[in-house]
Tab-separated table of C-alpha atoms in Angstrom:
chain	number	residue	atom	x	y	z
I	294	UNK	CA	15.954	42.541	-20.715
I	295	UNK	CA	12.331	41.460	-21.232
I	296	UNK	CA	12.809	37.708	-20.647
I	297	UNK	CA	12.273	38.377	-17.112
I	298	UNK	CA	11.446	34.914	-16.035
I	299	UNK	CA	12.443	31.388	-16.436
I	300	UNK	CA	10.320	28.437	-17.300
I	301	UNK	CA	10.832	24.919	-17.119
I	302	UNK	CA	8.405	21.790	-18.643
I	303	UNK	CA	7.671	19.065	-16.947
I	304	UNK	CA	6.224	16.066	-19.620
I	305	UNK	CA	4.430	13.671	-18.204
I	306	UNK	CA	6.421	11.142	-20.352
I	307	UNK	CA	9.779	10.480	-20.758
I	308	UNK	CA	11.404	11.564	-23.775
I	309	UNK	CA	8.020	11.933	-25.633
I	310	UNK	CA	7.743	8.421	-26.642
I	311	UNK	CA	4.481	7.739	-24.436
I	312	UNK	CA	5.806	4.521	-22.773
I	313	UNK	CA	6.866	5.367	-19.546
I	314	UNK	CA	5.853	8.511	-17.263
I	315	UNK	CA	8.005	10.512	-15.922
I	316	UNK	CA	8.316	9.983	-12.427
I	317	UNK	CA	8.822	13.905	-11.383
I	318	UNK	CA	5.460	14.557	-13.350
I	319	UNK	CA	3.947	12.195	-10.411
I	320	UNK	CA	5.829	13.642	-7.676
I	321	UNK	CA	5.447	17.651	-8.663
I	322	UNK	CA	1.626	16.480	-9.606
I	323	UNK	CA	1.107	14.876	-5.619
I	324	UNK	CA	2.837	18.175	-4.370
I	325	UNK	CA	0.770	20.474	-6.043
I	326	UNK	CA	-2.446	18.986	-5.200
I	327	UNK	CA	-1.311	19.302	-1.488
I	328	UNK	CA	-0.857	23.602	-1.811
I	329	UNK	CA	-3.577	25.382	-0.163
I	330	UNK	CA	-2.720	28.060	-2.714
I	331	UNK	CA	-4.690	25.490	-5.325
I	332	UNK	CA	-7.867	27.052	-3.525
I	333	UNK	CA	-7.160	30.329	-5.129
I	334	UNK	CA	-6.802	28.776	-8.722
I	335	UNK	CA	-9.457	30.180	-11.460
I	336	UNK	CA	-10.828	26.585	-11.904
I	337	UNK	CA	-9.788	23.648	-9.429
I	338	UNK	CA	-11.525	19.963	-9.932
I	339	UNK	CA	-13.038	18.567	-6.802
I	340	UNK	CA	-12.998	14.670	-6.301
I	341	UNK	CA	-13.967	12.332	-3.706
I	342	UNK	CA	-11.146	10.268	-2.032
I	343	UNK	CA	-10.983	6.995	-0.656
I	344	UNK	CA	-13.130	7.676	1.923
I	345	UNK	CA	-16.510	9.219	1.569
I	346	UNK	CA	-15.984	12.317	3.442
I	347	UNK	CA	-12.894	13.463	1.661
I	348	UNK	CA	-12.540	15.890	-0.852
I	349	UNK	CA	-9.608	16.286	-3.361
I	350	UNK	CA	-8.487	19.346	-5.124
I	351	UNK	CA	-7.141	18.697	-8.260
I	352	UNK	CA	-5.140	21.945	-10.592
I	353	UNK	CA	-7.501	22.158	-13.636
I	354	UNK	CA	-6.307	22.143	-17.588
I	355	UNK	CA	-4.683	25.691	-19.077
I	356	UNK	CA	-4.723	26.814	-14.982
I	357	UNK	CA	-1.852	28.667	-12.578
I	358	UNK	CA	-1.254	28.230	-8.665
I	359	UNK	CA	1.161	30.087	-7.012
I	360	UNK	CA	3.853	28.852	-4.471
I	361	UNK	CA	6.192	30.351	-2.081
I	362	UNK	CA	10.006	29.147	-1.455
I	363	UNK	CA	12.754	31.365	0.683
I	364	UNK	CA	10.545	34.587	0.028
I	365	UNK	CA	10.710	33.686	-4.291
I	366	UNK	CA	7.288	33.335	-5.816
I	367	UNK	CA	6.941	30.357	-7.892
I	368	UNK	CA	3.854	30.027	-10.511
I	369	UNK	CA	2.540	26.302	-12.065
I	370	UNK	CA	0.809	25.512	-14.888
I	371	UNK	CA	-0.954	22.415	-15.739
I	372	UNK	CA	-0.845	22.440	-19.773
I	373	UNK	CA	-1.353	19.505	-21.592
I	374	UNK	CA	0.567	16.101	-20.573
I	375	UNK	CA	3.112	18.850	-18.762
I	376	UNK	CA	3.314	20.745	-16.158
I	377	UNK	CA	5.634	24.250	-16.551
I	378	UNK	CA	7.316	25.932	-13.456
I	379	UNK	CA	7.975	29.427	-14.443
I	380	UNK	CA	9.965	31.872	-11.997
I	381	UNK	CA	12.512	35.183	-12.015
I	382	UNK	CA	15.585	34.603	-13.483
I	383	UNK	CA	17.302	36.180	-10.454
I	384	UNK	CA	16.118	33.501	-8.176
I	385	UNK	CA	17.165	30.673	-10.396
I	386	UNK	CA	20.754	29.945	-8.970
I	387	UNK	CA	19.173	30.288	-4.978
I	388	UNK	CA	16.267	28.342	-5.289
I	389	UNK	CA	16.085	26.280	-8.350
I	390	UNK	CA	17.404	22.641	-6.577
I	391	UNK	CA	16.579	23.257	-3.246
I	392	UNK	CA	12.846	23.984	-4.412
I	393	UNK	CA	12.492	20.949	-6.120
I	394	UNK	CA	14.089	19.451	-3.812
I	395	UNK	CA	11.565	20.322	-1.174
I	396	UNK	CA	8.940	19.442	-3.772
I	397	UNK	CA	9.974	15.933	-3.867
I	398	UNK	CA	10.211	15.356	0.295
I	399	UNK	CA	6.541	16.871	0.530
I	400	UNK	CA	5.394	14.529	-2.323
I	401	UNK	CA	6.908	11.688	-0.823
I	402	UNK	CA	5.946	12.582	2.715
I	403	UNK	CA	1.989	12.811	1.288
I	404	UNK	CA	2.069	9.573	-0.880
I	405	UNK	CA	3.034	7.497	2.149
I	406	UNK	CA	0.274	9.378	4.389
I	407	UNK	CA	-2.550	8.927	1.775
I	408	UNK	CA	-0.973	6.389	-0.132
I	409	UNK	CA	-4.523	5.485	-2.294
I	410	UNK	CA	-4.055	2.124	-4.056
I	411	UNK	CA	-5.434	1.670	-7.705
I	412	UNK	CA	-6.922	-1.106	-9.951
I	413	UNK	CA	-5.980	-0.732	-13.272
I	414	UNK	CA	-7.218	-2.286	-16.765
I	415	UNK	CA	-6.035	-2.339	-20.016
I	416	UNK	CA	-8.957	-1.237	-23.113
I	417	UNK	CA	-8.240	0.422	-26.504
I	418	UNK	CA	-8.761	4.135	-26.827
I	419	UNK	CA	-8.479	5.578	-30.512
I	420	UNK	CA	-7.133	2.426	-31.425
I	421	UNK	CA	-4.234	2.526	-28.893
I	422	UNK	CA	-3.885	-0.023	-25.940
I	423	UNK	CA	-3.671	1.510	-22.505
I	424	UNK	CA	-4.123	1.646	-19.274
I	425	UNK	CA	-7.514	3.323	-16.891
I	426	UNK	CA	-7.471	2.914	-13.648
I	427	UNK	CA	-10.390	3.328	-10.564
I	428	UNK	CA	-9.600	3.033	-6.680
I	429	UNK	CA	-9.288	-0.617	-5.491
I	430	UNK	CA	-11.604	-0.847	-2.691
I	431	UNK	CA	-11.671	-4.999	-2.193
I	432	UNK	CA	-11.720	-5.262	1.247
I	433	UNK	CA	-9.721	-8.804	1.302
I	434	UNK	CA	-6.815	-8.699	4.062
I	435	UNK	CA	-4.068	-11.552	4.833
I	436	UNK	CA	-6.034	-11.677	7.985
I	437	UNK	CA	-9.593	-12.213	6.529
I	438	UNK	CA	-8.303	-14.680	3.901
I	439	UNK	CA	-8.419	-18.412	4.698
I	440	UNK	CA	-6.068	-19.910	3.764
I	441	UNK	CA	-3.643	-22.588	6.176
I	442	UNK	CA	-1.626	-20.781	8.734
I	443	UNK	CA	1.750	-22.313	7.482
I	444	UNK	CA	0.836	-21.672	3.849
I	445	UNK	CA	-0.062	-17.727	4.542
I	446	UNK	CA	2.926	-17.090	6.899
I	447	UNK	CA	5.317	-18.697	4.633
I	448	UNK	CA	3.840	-15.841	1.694
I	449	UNK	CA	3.694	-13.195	3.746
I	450	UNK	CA	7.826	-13.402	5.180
I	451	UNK	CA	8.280	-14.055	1.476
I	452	UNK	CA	6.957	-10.453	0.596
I	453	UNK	CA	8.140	-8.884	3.471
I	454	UNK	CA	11.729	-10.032	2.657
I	455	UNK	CA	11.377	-8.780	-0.670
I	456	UNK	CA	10.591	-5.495	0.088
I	457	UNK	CA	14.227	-5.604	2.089
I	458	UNK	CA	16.037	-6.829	-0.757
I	459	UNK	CA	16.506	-4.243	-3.649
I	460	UNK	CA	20.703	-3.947	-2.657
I	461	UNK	CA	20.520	-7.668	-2.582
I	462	UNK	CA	18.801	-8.038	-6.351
I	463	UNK	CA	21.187	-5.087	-7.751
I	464	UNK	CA	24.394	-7.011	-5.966
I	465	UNK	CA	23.336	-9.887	-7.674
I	466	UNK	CA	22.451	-8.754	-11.103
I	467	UNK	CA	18.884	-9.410	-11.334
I	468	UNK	CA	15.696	-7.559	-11.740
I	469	UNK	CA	14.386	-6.652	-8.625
I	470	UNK	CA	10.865	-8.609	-9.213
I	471	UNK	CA	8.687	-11.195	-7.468
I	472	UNK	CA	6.546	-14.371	-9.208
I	473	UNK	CA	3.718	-16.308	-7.740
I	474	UNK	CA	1.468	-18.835	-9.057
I	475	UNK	CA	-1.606	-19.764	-7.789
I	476	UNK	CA	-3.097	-22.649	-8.582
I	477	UNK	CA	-6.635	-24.788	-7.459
I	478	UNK	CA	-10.199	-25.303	-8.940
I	479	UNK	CA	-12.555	-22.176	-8.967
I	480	UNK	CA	-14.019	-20.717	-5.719
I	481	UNK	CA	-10.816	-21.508	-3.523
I	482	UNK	CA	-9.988	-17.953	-2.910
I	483	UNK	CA	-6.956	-17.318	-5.135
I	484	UNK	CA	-8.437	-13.803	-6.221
I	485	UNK	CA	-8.673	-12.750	-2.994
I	486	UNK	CA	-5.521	-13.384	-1.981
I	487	UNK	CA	-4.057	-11.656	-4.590
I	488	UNK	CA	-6.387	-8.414	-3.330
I	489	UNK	CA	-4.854	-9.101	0.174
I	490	UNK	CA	-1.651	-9.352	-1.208
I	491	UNK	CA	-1.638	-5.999	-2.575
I	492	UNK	CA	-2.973	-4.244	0.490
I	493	UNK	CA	-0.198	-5.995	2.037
I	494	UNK	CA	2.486	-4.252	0.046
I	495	UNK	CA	0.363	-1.170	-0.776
I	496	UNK	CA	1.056	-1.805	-4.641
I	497	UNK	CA	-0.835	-0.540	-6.805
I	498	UNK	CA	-2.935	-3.709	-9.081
I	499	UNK	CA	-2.421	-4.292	-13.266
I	500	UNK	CA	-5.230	-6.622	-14.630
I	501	UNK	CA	-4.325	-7.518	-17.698
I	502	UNK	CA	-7.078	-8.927	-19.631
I	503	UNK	CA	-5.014	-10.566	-22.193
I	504	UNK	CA	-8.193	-11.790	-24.711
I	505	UNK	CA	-8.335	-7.942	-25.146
I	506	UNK	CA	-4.750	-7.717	-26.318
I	507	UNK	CA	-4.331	-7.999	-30.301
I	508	UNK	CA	-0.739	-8.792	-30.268
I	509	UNK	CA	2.264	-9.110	-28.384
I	510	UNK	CA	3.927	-6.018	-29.419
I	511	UNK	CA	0.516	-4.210	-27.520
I	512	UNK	CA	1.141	-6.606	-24.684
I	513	UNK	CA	5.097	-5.274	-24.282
I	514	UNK	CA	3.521	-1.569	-24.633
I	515	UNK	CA	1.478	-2.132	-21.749
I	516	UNK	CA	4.371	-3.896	-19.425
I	517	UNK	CA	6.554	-1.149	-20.104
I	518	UNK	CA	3.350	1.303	-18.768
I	519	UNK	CA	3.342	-0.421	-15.476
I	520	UNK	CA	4.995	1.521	-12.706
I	521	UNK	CA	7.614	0.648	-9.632
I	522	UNK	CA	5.434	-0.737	-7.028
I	523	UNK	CA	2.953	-2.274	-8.741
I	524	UNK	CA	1.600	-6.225	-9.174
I	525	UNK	CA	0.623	-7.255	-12.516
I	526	UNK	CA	-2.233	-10.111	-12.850
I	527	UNK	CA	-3.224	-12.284	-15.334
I	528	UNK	CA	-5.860	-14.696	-14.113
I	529	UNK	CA	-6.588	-17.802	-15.569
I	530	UNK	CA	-3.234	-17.913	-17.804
I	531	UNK	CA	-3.889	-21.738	-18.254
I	532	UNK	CA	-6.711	-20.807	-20.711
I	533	UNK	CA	-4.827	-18.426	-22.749
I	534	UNK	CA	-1.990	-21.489	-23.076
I	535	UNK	CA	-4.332	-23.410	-24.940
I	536	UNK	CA	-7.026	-21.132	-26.471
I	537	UNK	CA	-6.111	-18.979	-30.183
I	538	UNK	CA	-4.028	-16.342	-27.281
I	539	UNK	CA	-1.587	-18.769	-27.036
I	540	UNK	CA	1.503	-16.603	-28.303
I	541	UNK	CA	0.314	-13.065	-26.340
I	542	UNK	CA	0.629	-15.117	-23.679
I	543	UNK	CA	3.952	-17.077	-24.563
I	544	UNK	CA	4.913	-13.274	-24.947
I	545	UNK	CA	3.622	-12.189	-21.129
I	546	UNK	CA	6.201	-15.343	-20.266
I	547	UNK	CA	8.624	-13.989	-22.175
I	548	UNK	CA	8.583	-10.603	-20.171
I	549	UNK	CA	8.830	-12.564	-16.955
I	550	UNK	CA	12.618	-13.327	-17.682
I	551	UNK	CA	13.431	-11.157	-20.920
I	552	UNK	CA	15.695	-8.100	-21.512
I	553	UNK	CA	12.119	-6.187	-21.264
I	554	UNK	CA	11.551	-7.244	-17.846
I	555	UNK	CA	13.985	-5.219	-16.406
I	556	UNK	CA	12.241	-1.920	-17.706
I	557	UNK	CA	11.087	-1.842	-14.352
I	558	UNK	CA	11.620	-2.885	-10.666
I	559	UNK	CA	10.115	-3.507	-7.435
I	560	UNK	CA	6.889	-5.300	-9.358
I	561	UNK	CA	5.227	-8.906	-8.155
I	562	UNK	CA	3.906	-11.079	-10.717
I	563	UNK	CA	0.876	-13.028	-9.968
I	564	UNK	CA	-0.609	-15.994	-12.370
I	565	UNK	CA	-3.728	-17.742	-11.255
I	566	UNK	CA	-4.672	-21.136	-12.809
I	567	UNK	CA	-7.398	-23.289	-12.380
I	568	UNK	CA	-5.782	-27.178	-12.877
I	569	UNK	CA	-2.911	-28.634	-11.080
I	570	UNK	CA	-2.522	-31.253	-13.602
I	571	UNK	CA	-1.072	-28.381	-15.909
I	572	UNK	CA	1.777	-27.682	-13.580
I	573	UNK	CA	5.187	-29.309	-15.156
I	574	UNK	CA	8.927	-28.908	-14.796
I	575	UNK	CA	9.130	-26.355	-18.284
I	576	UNK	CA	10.202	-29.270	-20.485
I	577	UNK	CA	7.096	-29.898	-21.746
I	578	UNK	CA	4.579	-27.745	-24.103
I	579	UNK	CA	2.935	-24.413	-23.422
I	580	UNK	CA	1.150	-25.450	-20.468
I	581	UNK	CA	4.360	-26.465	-18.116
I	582	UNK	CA	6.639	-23.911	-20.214
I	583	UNK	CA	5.583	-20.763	-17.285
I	584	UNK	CA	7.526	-23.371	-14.748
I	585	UNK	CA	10.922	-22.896	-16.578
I	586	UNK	CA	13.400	-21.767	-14.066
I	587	UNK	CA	13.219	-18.098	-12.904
I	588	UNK	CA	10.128	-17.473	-14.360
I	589	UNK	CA	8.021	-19.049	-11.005
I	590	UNK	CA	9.499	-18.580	-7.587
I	591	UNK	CA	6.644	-19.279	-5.483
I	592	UNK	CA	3.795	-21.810	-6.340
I	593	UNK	CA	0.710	-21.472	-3.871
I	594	UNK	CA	-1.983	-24.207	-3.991
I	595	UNK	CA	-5.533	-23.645	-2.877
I	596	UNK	CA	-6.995	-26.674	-1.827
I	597	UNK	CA	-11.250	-27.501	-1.754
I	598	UNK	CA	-12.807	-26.884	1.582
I	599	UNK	CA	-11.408	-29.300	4.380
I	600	UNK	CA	-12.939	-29.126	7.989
I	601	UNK	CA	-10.080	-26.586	8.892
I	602	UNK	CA	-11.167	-23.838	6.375
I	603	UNK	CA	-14.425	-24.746	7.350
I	604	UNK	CA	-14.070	-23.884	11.021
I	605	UNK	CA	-11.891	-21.021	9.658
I	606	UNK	CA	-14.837	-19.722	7.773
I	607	UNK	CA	-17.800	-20.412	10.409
I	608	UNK	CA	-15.431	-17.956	12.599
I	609	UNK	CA	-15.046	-15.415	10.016
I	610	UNK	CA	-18.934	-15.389	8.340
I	611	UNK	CA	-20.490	-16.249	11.840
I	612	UNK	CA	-18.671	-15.523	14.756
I	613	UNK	CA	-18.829	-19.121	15.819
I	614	UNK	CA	-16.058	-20.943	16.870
I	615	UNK	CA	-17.515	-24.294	18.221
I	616	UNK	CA	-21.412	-25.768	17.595
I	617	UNK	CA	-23.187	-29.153	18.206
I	618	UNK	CA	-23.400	-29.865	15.171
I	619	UNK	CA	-19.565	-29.679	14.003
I	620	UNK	CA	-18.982	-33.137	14.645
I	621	UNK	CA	-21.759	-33.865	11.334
I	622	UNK	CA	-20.114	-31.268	9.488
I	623	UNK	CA	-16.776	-32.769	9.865
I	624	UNK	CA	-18.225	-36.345	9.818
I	625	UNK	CA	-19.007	-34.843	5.867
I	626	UNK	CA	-16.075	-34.031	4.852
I	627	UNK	CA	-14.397	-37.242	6.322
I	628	UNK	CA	-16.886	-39.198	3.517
I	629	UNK	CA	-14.838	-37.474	0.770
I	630	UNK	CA	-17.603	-34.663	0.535
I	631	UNK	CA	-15.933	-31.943	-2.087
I	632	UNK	CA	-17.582	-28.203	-1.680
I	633	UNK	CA	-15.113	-24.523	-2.487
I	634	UNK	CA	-14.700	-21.960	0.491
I	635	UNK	CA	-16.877	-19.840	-2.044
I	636	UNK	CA	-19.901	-23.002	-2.306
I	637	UNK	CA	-19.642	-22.835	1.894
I	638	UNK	CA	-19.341	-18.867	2.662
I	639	UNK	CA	-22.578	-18.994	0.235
I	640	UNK	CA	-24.240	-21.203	2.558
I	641	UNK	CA	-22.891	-19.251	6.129
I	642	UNK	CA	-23.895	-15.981	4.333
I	643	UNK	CA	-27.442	-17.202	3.050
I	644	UNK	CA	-28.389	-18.187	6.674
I	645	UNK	CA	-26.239	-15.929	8.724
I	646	UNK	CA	-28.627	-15.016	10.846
I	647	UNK	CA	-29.110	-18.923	12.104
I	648	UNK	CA	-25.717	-20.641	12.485
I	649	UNK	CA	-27.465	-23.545	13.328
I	650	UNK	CA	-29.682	-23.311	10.215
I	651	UNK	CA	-26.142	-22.531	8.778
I	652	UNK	CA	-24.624	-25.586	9.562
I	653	UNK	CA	-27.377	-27.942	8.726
I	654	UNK	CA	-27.240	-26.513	4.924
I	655	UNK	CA	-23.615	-26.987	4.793
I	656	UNK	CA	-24.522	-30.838	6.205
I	657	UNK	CA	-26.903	-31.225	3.460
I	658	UNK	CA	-24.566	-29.762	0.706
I	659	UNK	CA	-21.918	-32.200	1.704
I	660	UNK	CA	-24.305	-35.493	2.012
I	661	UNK	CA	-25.659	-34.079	-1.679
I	662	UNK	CA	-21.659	-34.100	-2.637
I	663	UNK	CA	-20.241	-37.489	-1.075
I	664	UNK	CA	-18.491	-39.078	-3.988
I	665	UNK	CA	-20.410	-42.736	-2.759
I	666	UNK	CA	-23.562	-41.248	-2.637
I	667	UNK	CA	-24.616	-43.006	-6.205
I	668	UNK	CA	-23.598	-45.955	-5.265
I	669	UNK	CA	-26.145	-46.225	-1.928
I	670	UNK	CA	-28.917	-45.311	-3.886
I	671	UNK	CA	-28.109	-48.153	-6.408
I	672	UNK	CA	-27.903	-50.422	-3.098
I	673	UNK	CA	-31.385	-49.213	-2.370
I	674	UNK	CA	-32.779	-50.077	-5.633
I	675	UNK	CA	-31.852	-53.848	-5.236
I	676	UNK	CA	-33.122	-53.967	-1.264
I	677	UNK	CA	-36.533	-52.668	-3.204
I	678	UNK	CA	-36.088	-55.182	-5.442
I	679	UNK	CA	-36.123	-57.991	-3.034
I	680	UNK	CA	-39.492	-56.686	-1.071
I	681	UNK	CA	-40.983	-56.917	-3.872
I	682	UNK	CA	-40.425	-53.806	-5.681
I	683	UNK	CA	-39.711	-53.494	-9.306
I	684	UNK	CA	-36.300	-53.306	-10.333
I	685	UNK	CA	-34.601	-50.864	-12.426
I	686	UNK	CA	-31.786	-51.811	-15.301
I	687	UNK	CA	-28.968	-51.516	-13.021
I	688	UNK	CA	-25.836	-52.630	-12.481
I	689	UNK	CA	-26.655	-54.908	-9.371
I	690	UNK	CA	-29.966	-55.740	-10.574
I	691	UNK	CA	-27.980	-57.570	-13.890
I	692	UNK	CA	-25.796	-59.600	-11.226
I	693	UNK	CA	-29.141	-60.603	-9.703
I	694	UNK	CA	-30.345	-62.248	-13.052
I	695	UNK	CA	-27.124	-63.718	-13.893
I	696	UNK	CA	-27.507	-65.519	-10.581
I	697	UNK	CA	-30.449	-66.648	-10.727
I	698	UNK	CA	-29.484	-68.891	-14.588
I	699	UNK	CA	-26.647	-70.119	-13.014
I	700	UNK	CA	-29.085	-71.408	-10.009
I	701	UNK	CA	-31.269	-73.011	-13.102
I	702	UNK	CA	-28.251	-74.412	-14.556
I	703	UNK	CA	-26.913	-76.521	-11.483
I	704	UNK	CA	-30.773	-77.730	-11.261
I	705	UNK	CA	-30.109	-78.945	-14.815
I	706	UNK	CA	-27.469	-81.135	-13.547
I	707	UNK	CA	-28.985	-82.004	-10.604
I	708	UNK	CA	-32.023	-83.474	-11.848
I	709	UNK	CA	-29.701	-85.383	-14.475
I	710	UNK	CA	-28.436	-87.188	-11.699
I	711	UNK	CA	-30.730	-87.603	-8.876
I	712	UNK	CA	-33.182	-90.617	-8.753
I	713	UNK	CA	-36.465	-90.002	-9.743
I	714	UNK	CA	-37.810	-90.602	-5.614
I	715	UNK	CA	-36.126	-88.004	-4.866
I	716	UNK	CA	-38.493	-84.952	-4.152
I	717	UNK	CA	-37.768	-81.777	-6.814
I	718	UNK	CA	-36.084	-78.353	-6.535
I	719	UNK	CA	-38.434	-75.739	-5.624
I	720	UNK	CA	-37.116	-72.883	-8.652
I	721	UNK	CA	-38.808	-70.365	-6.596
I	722	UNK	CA	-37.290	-71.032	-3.525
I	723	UNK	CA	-33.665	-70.708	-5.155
I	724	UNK	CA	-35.326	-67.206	-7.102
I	725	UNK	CA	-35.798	-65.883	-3.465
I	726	UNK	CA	-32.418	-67.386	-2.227
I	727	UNK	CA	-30.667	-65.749	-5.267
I	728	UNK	CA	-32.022	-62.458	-4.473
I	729	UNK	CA	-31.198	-62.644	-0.682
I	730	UNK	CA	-27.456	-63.574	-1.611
I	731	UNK	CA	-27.373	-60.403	-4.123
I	732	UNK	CA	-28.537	-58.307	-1.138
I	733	UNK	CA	-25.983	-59.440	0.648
């Protein structure tokens, strides 16, 4: 007679065991952050959202909100890691499913209005590895990215068809999961994409740092952490391969295609590396062992700057789709010039308010960066040589010298043989001649 009311908990964990959250914690937490009862609440926290003018009300620890469904009043608490609905037991059999019910269709219903993607990074609290996590606000979009056409449109039906095809993973058995590599040398833009990639699919981004992870048993405790709808990056896995992390990372490998990796669904894996001499077929050692079948299914490369990307870039940095002086900058790259997107949007950005200024750094930066551009100078230093300059020890300034004793030697034989009336060899005249043939 004086249990009056009914309560239910909520953990935000399933089963206690801290390794996966309950989803209905998420769901009931979105819904009750959406009541305009939460207004009324003794204490409510106030936060910023994604933009600058919105403010979010969030149910404070140890507080109560109060919520109306069919005419039954239903009251919330926010304890610690739960949540507790509490109502009159002679309302339980009317409204007890269709309630939540209705909470879940207004939580779902406000995720996918102010769906807020999140970065988040692994640390150690108390000893414990876990996960924090802080809006992601890169602004990177498949459209802003450059990148070739073919190349990006190829990626981008790739994720889209994934996103169709959890009846098609489930019919055929498999984890319903994603893999990409990216691969090229530093500054090509592979971090970016992976930023446009996930505003793309509105996932939410893991970073895992794995230098910070002990051991692989805390690597498995944070995979199983990650949620549905999420992409997990490790950047630069090439290094861990071959640096004293080599086995927490044989163990992120591991996850890719182990029992563990199907704790979990609807997640894209992303692996940046910096060499494409350490891609292999996964017969090999550690480095080529991440190719093994059904661990990669897409392999992205990211090529230096051509004059493609660059055009690509002076329309995206500048505004400027055609210039004078394109025909030097592509004239540069034609001479085997070697600069990153990042080395060129440096340039555009530095001198963005003169594309013509622009475009004459980015000339200089590739005549600076022609692979021959030793070799002219070396050219120069024997020209000097034969106005009269002094020589330095270099390579063609040793063929000059050898010349010139070989030039002595056939005057050796020559005077051997000639009669005495004839008139002598001049040895400066064959010096000079020696030099003019190195020139040439």
């Amino acid at each position: 007679w004086f249990h009056v009311y009914q309560s239910y908990k909520i953990p935000q964990y399933n089963e206690n065991n801290n390794l996966q959250e309950n989803l209905l914690y998420g769901k009931v937490s979105t819904y009750l952050n959406s009541l305009a009862s939460l207004e009324d609440s003794q204490f409510t926290n106030l936060f910023t959202g994604s933009k600058c003018n919105d403010i979010i009300l969030n149910l404070d620890a140890n507080q109560t909100v109060v919520d109306t469904f069919l005419g039954a009043r239903v009251y919330w608490t926010n304890g610690v890691k739960e949540l507790t609905m509490r109502f009159r037991k002679k309302d339980k059999r009317r409204i007890l499913r269709p309630y939540l019910q209705h909470v879940l269709s207004v939580a779902e219903e406000n995720e996918s209005k102010q769906r807020e993607i999140r970065l988040h990074f692994n640390l150690y609290d108390n000893g414990r590895c876990c996960w924090r996590s802080i809006p992601f606000t890169h602004p990177a979009t498949m459209d802003s990215v450059v990148l070739d056409g073919d190349v990006k449109n190829k990626v981008k039906s790739d994720l889209e068809l994934f996103l169709k095809s959890k009846q098609y993973y489930n019919k055929l058995g498999r984890v319903w999961k994603r893999s990409y590599l990216l691969y090229g040398p530093s500054g090509t833009g592979k971090s970016s994409f992976v930023a446009a990639m996930a505003r793309f699919l509105c996932y939410d981004v893991y970073d895992i740092d794995l230098s910070t992870v002990s051991d692989v048993s805390d690597l498995k405790l944070l995979l199983l952490q990650t949620k549905s709808k999420s992409l997990i990056l490790v950047e630069g896995i090439d290094k861990f391969l071959l640096s004293s992390e080599k086995s927490t990372a044989a163990g992120m490998l591991n996850f890719m295609d182990g029992v563990t990796s199907c704790c979990g669904e609807e997640r894209v894996l992303v692996f940046t590396m910096n060499g494409k001499d350490r891609i292999g077929d996964g017969d090999g050692d550690d480095q080529t062992a991440m190719m093994r079948p059904g661990r990669i299914d897409v392999k992205v490369e990211f090529p230096l700057c051509d004059f493609s990307t660059f055009k690509n870039l002076a329309g995206n940095y500048l505004g400027v789709k055609d210039h004078k002086l394109f025909g030097q900058v592509e004239e540069g790259f034609q001479n085997g010039s070697s600069l990153s997107p990042a080395q060129i949007g440096e340039l555009l950005i530095s001198n963005r308010t003169s594309p013509t200024r622009a475009f004459k750094s980015v000339i200089t930066a590739l005549q600076q960066h022609q692979p021959n551009k030793q070799v002219e100078k070396v050219g120069a230093k024997s020209s000097d040589h034969g106005s009269g300059q002094p020589m330095d020890d270099g390579l063609l300034c040793r063929e000059s010298v050898h010349t010139v004793r070989e030039f002595r030697k056939l005057y050796g034989l020559l005077k051997g043989s000639r009669r005495k009336e004839e008139p002598p060899l001049d040895l400066s005249s064959i010096e000079k001649s020696g030099s003019r043939h190195d020139q040439t």
